PDB file of C-alpha atoms in Angstrom:
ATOM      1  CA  UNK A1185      -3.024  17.065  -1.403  1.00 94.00           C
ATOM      2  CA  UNK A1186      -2.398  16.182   2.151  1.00 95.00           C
ATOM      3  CA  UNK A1187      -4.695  13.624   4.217  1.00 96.00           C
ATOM      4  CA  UNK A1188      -4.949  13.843   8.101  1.00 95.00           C
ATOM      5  CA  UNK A1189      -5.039   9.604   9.543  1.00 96.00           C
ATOM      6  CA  UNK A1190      -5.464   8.293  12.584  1.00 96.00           C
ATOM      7  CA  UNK A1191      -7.093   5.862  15.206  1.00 97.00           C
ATOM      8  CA  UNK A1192      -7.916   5.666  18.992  1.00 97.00           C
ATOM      9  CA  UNK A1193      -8.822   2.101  20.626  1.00 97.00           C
ATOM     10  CA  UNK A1194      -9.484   1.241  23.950  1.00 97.00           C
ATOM     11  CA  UNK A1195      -9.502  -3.052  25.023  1.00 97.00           C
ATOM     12  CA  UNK A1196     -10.477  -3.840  28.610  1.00 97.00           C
ATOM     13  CA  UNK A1197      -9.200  -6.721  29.981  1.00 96.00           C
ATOM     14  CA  UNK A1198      -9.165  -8.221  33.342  1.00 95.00           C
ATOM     15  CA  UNK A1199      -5.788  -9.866  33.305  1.00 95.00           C
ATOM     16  CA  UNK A1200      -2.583 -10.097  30.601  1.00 95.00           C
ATOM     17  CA  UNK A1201      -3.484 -10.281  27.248  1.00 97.00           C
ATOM     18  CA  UNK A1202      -0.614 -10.444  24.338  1.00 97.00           C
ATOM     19  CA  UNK A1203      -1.702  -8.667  21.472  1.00 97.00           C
ATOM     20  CA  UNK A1204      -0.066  -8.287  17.514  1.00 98.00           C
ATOM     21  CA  UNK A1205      -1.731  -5.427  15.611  1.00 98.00           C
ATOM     22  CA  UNK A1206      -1.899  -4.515  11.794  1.00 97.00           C
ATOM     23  CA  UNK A1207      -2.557  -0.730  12.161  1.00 97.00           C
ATOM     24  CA  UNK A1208       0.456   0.806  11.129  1.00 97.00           C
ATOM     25  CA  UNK A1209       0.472   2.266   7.108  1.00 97.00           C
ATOM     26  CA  UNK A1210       2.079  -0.430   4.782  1.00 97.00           C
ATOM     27  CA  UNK A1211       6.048   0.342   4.027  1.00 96.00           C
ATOM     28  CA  UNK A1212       5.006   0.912   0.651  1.00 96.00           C
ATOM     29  CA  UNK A1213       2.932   4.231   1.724  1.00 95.00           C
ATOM     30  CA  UNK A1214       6.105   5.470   4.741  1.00 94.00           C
ATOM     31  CA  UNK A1215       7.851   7.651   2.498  1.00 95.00           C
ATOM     32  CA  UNK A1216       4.606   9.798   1.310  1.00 96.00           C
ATOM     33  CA  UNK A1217       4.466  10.562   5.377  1.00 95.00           C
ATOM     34  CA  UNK A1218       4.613  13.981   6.548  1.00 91.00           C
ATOM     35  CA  UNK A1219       5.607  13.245   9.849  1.00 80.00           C
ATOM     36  CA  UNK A1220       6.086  10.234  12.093  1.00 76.00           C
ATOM     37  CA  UNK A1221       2.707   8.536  13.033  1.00 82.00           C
ATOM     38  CA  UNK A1222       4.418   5.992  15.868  1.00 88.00           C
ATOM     39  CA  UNK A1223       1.947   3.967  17.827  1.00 94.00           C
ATOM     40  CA  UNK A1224       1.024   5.474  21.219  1.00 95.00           C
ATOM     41  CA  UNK A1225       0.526   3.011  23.754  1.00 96.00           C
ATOM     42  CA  UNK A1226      -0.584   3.159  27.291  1.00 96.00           C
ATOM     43  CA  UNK A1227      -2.611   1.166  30.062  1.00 96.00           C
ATOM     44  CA  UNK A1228      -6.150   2.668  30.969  1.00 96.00           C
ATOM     45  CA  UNK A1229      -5.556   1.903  34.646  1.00 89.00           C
ATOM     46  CA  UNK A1230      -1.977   2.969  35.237  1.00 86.00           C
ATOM     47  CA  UNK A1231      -0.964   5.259  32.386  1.00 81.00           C
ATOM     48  CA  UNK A1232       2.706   5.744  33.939  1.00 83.00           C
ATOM     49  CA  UNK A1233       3.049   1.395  33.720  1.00 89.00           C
ATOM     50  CA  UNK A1234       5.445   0.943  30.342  1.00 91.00           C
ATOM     51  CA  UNK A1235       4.371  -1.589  27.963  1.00 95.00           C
ATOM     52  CA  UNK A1236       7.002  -2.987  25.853  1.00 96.00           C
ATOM     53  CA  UNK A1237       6.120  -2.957  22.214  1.00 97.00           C
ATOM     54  CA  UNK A1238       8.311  -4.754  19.666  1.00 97.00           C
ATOM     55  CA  UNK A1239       8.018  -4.290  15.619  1.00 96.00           C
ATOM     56  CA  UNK A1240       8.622  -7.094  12.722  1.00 97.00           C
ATOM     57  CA  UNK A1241       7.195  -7.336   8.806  1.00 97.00           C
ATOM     58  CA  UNK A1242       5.176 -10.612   8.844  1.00 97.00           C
ATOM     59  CA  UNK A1243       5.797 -12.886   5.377  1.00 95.00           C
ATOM     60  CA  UNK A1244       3.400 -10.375   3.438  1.00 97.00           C
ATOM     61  CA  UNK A1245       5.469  -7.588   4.316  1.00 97.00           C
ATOM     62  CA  UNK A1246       2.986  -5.768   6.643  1.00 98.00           C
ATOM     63  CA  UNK A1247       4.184  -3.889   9.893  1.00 97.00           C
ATOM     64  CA  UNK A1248       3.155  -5.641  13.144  1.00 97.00           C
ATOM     65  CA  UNK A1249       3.692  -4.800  16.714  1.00 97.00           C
ATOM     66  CA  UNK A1250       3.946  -7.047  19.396  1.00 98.00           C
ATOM     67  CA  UNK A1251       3.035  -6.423  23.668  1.00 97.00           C
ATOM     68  CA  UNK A1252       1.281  -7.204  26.269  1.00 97.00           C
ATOM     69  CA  UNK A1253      -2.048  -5.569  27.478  1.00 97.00           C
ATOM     70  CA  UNK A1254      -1.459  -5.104  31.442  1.00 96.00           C
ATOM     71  CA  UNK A1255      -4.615  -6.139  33.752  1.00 96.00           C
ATOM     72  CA  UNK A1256      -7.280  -3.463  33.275  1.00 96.00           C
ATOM     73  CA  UNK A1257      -6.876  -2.459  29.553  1.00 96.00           C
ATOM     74  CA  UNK A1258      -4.994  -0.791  27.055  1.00 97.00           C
ATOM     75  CA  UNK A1259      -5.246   1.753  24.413  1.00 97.00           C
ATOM     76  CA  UNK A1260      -3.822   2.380  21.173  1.00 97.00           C
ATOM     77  CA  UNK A1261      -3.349   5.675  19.184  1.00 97.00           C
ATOM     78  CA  UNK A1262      -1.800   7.242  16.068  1.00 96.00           C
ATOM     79  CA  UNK A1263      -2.548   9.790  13.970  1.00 94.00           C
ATOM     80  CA  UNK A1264      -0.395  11.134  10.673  1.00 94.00           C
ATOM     81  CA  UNK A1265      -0.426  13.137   7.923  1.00 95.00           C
ATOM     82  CA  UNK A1266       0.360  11.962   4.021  1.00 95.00           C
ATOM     83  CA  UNK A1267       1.006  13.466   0.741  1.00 96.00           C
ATOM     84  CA  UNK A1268      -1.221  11.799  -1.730  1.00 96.00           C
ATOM     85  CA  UNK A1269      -1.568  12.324  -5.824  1.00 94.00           C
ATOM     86  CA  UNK A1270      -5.009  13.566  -5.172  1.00 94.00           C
ATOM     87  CA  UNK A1271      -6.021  11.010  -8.738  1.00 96.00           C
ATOM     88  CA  UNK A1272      -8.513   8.205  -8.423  1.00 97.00           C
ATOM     89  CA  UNK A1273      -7.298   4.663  -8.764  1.00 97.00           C
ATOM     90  CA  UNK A1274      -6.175   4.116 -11.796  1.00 97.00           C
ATOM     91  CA  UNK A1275      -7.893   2.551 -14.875  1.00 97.00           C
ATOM     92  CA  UNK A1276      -6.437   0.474 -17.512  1.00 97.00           C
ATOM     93  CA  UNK A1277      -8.768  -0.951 -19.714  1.00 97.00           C
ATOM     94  CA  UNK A1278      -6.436  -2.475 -22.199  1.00 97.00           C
ATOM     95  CA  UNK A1279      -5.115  -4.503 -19.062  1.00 98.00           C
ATOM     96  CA  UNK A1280      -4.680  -8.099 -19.698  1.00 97.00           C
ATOM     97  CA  UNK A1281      -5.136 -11.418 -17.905  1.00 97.00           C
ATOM     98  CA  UNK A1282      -1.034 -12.866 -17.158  1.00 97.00           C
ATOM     99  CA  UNK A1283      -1.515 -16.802 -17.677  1.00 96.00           C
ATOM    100  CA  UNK A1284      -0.226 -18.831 -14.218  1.00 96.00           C
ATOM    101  CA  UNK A1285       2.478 -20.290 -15.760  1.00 96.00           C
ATOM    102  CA  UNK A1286       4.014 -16.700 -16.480  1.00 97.00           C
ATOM    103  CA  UNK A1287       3.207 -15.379 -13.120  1.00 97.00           C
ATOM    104  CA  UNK A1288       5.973 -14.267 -11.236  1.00 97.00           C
ATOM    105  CA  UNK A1289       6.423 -16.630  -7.820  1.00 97.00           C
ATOM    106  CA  UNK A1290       5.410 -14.358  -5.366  1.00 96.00           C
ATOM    107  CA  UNK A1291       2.306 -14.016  -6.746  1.00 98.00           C
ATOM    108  CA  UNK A1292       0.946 -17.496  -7.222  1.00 97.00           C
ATOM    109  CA  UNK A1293      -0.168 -17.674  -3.597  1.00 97.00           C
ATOM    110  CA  UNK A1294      -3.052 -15.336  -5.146  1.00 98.00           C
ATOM    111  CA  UNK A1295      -4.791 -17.941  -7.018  1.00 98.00           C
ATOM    112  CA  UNK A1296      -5.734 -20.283  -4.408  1.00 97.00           C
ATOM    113  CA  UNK A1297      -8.432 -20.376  -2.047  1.00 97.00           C
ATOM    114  CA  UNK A1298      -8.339 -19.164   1.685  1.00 97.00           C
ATOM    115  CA  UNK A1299      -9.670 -19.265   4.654  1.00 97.00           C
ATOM    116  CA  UNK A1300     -12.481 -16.698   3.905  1.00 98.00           C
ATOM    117  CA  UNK A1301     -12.402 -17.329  -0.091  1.00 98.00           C
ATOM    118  CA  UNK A1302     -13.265 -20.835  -0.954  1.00 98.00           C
ATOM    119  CA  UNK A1303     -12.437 -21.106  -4.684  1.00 97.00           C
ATOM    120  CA  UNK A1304     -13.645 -24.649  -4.367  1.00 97.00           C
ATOM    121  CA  UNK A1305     -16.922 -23.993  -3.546  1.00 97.00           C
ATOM    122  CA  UNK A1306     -17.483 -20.777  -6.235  1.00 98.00           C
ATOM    123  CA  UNK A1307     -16.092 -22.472  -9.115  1.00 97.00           C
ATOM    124  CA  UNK A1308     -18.867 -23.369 -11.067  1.00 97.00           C
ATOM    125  CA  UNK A1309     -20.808 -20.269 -10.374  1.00 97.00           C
ATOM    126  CA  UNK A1310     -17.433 -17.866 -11.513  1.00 98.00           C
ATOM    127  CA  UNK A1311     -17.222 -20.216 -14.479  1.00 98.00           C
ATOM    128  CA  UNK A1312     -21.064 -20.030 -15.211  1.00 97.00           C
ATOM    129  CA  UNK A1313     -20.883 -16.207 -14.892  1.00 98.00           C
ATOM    130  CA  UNK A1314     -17.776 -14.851 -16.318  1.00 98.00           C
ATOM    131  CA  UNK A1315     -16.463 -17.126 -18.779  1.00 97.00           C
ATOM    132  CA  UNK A1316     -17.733 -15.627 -21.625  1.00 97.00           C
ATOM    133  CA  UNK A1317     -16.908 -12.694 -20.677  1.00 97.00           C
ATOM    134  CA  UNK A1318     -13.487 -10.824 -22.428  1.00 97.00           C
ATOM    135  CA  UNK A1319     -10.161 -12.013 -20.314  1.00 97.00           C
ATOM    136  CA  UNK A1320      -8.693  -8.902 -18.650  1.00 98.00           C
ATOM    137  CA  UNK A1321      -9.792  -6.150 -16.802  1.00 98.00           C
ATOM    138  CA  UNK A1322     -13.518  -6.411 -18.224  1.00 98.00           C
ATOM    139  CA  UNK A1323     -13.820  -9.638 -16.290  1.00 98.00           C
ATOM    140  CA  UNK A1324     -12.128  -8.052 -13.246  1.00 98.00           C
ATOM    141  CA  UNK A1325     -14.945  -5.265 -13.843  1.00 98.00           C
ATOM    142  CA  UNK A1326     -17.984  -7.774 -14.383  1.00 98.00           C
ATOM    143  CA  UNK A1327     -16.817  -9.457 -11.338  1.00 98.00           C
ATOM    144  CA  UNK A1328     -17.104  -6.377  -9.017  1.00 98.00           C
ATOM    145  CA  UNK A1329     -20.427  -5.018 -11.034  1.00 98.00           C
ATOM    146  CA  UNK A1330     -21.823  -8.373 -10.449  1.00 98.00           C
ATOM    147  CA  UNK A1331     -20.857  -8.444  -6.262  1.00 98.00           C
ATOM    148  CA  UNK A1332     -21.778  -4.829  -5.891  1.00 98.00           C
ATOM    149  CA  UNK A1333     -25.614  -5.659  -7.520  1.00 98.00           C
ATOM    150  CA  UNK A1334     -25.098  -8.850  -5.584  1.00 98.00           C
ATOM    151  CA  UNK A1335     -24.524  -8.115  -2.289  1.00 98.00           C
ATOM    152  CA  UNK A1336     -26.910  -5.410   0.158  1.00 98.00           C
ATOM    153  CA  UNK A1337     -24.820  -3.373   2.227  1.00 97.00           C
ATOM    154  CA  UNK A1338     -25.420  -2.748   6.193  1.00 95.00           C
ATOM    155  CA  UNK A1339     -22.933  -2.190   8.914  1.00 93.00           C
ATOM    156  CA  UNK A1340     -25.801  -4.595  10.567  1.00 94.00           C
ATOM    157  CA  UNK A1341     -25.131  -7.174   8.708  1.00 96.00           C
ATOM    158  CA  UNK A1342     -21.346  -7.714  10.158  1.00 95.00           C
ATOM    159  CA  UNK A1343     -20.285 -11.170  11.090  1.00 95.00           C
ATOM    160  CA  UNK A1344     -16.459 -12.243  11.798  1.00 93.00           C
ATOM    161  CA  UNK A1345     -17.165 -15.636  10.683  1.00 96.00           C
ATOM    162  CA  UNK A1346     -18.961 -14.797   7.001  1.00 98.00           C
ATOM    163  CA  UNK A1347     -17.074 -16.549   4.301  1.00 98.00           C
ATOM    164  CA  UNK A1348     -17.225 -15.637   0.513  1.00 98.00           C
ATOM    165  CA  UNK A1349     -19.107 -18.692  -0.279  1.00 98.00           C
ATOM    166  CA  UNK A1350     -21.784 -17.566   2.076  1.00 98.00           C
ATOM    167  CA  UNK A1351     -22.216 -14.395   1.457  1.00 98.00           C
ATOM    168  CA  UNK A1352     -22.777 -15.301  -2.143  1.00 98.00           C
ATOM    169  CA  UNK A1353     -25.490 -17.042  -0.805  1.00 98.00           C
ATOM    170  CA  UNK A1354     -26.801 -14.632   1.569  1.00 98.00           C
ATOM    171  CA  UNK A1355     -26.768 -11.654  -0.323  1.00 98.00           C
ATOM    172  CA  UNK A1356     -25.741  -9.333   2.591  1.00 98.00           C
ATOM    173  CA  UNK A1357     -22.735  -8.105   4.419  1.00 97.00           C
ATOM    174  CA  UNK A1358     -20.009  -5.031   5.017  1.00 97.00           C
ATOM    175  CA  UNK A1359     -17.127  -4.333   2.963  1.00 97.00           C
ATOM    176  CA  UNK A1360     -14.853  -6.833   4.101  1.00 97.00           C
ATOM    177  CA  UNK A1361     -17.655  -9.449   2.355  1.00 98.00           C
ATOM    178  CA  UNK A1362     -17.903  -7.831  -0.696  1.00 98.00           C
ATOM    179  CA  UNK A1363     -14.116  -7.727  -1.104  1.00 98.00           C
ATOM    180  CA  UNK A1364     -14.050 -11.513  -0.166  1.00 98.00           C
ATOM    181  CA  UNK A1365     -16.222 -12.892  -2.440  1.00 98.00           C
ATOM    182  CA  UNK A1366     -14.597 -10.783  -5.189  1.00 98.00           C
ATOM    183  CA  UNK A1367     -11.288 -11.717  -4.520  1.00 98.00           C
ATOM    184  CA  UNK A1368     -12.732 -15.569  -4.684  1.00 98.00           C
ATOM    185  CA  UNK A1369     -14.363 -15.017  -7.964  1.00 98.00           C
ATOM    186  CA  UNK A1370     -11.446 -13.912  -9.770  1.00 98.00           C
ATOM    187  CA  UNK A1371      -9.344 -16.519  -8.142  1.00 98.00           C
ATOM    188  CA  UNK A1372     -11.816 -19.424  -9.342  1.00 98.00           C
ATOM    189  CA  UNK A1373     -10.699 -17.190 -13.378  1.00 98.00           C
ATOM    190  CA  UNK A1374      -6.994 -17.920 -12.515  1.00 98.00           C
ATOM    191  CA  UNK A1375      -6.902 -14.111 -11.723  1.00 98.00           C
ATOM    192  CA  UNK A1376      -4.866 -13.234  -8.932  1.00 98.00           C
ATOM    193  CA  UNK A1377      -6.003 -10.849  -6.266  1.00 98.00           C
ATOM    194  CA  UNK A1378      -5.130 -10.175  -2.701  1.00 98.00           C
ATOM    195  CA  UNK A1379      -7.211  -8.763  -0.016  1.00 98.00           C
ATOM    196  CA  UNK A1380      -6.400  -4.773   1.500  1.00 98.00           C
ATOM    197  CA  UNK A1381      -7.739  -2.725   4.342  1.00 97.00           C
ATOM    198  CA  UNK A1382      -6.752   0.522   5.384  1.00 98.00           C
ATOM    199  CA  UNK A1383      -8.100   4.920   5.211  1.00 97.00           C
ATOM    200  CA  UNK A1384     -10.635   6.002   2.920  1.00 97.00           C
ATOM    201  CA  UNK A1385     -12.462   9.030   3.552  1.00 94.00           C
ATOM    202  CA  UNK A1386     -14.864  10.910   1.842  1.00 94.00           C
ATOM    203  CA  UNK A1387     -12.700  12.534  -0.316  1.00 95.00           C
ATOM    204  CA  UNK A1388     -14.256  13.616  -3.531  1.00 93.00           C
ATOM    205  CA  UNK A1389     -17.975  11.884  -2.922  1.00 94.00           C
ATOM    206  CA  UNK A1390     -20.535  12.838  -0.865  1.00 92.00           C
ATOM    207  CA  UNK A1391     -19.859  12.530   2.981  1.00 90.00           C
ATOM    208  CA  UNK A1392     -21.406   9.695   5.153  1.00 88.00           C
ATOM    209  CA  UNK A1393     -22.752  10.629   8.048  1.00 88.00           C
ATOM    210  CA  UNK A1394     -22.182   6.502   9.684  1.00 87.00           C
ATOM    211  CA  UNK A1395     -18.930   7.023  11.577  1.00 86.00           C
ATOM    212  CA  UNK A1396     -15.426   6.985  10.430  1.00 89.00           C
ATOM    213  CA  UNK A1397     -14.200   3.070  10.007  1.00 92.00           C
ATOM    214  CA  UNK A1398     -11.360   0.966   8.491  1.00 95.00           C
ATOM    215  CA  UNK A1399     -12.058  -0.197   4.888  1.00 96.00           C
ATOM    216  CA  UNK A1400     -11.355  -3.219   2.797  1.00 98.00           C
ATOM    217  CA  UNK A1401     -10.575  -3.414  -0.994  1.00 98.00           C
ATOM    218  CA  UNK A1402      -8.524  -5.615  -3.298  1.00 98.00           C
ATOM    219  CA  UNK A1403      -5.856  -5.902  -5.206  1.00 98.00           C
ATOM    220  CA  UNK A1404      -5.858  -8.140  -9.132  1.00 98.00           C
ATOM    221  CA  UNK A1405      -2.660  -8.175 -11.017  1.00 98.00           C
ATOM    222  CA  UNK A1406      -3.409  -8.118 -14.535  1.00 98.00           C
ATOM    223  CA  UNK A1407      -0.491  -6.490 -17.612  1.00 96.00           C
ATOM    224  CA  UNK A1408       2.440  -7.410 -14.748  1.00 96.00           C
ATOM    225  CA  UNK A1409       0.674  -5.292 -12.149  1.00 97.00           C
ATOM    226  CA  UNK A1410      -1.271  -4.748  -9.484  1.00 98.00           C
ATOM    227  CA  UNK A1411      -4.536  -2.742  -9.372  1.00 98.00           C
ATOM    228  CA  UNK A1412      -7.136  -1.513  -7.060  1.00 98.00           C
ATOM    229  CA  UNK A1413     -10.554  -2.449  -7.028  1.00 98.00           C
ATOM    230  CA  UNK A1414     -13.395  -1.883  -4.787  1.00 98.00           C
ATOM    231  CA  UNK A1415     -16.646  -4.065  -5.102  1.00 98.00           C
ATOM    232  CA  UNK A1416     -18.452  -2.110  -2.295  1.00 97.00           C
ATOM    233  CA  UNK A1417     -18.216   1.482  -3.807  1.00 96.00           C
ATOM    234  CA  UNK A1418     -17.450  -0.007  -7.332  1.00 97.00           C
ATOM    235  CA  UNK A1419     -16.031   3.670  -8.459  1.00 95.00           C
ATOM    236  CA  UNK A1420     -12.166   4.697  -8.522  1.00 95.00           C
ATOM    237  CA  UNK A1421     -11.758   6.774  -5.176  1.00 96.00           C
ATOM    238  CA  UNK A1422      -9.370   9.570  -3.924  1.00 97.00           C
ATOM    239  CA  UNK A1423      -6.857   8.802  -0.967  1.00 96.00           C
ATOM    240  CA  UNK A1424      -6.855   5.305  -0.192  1.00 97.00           C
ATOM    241  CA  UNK A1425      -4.065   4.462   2.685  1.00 97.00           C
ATOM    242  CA  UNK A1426      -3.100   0.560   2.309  1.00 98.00           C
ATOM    243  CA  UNK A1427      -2.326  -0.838   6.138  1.00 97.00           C
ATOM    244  CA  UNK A1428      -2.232  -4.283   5.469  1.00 98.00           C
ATOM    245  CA  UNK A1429      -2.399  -6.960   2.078  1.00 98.00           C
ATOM    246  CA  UNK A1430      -2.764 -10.386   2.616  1.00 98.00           C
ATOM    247  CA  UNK A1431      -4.918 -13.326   1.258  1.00 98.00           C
ATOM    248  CA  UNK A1432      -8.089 -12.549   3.226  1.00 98.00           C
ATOM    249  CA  UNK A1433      -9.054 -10.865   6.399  1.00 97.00           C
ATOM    250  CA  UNK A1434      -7.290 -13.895   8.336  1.00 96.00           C
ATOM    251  CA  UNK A1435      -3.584 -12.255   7.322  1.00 97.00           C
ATOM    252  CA  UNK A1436      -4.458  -8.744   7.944  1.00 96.00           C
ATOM    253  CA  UNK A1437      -6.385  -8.956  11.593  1.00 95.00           C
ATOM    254  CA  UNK A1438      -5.764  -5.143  12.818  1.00 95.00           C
ATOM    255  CA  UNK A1439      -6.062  -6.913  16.293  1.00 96.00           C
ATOM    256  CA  UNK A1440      -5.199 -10.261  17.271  1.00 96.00           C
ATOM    257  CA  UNK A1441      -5.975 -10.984  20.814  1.00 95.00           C
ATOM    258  CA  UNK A1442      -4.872 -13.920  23.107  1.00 96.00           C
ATOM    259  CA  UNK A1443      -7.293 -13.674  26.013  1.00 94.00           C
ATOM    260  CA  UNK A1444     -10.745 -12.172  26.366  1.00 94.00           C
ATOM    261  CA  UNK A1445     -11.483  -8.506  26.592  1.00 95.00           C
ATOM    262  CA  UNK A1446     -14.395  -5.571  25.812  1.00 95.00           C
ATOM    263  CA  UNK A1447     -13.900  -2.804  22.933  1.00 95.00           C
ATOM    264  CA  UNK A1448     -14.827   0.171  25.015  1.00 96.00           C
ATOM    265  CA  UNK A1449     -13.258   2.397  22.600  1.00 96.00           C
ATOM    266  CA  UNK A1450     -12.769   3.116  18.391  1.00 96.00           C
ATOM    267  CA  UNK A1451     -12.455   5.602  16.254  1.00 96.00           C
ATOM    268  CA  UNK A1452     -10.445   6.368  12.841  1.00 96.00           C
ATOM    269  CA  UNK A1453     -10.361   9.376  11.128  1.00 94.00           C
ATOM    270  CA  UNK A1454      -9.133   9.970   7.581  1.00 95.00           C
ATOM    271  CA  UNK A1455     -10.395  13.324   6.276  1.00 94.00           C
ATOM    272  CA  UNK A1456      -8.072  16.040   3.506  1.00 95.00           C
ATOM    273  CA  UNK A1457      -6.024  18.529   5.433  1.00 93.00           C
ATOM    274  CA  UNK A1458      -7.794  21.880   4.064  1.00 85.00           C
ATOM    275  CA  UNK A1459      -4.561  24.204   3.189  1.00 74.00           C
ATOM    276  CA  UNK A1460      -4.807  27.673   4.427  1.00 67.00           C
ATOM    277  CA  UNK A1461      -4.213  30.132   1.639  1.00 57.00           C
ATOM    278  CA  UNK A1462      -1.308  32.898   2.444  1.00 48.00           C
ATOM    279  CA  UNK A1463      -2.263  36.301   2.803  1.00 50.00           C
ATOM    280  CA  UNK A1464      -1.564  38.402   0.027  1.00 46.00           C
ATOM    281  CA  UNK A1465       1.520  40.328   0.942  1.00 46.00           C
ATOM    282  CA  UNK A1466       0.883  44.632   0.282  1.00 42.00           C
ATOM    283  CA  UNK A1467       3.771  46.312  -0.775  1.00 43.00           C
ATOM    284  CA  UNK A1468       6.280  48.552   1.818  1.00 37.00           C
ATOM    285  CA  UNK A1469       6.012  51.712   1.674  1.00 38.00           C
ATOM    286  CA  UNK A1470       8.616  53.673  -0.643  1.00 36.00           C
ATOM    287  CA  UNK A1471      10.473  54.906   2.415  1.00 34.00           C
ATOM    288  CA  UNK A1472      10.698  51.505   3.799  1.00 29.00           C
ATOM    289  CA  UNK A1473      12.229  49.859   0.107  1.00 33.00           C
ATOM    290  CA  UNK A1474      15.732  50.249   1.351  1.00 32.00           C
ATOM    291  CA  UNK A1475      17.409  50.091   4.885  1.00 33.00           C
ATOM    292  CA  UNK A1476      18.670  53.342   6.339  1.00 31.00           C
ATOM    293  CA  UNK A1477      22.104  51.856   6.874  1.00 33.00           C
ATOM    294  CA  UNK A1478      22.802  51.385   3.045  1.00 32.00           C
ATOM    295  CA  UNK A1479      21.188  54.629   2.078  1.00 26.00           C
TER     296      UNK A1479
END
């Protein structure tokens, strides 16, 4: 299947503002691209003013862009189009838990706590909830059961500042909560997990009619792997698009501003790219099956 991507944001500003952003797919999705989905740039008040934009892979190999948001505002756009599987994220029951001291290095900077998952704080409560329950991917699953019953959903309830420590406590938040306080839990098991955003439509469930938005999921690595889980849907889902991984929300800001400005303008899209049968072809006439010249 093919899926249709893309974004359009508009920051006012009333002077210079540098800005990095996290909105470009991760390097480990480029190659299912149909076509290039380059960032288009441009200032709201003088579109023909060029904005230098420079490109690097910060140290969780994410794509950011660097430039400077002129006086007046600037907006960002991209859209794309990607192959995808069309499968739901996998399942692997018979996954098991890797003990730390056979974790591979890169991957040890997943078990401690972060700015928006305080392991510290959610020990005794991960302990006093999941440590009877089987090692492996049935924790991973109890853990995400147990935040999805946990936690009420409501794009209302959005705060910048809401750690995983309190929304355990207060019950409530949007997707990026629920995928911060389970990444915390399993950390407090010695279970890696890393933090994603990126697309997901409604591909294969029933549509929402709230408007189109980033998501945020996470990552465990459990039988030398990683896989996906999703404590706000808490179901394996069809076309997810990973932008960013990092340890929490802090590493994978889509927009890091230095200076103070108004969102005037955001939408995303991700929807499937319905494929237009052919026509059935009729056949030629008998007088046409040949050309005249080789008669």
């Amino acid at each position: 299947m093919r899926i249709r991507y893309g974004y359009r944001i508009e920051l006012v500003c009333a002077h210079e503002m540098p800005l990095v952003t996290l909105l470009d797919v991760h390097p480990s999705r480029r190659h299912d691209l149909t076509m290039p989905d380059e960032m288009r740039v441009s200032a709201l008040a003088d579109q023909s003013l060029p904005i230098t934009v420079t490109q690097h892979l910060d140290a969780f190999g994410n794509i950011c862009r660097r430039m400077v948001a002129p006086p007046g505002g600037i907006r960002l756009e991209s859209e794309g189009v990607m192959h995808d599987s069309g499968e739901v994220d996998p399942v692997n029951p018979a996954a098991r838990e890797v003990q730390p001291s056979r974790l591979p290095d890169d991957v040890l900077v997943y078990l401690l706590g972060s700015r928006y998952c305080e392991t510290d704080k959610l020990f005794g409560q991960a302990w006093s909830l999941f440590g009877q329950v089987q090692p492996g991917w049935q924790r991973v699953q109890a853990i995400v059961d147990f935040v999805h019953n946990h936690l009420t959903f409501g794009y209302h309830f959005a705060r910048n500042t809401r750690t995983a420590a309190e929304a355990f406590e207060e019950r409530i938040g949007v997707c990026r909560d629920f995928a911060h306080l389970a990444v915390a839990l399993c950390r407090c098991m010695n279970i890696p997990a890393r933090y994603c955003n990126g697309y997901l439509g409604d591909i294969g469930v029933p549509p929402d009619p709230a408007p189109m938005d980033f998501n945020a999921w996470f990552e465990v690595f459990l039988g030398g792997r990683w896989y996906t889980f999703d404590a706000r849907h808490n179901e394996p889902r069809i076309g997810r698009i990973v932008i960013a991984r990092g340890r929490d929300a802090t590493d994978v800001a889509m927009i890091s501003s230095f200076g103070s400005h108004t969102l005037q303008r955001f939408e995303v899209i991700t929807e499937e790219v319905q494929e237009t049968p052919m026509p059935l072809r009729r056949p030629m006439p008998a007088q046409f099956d040949a050309h005249p010249a080789a008669a």
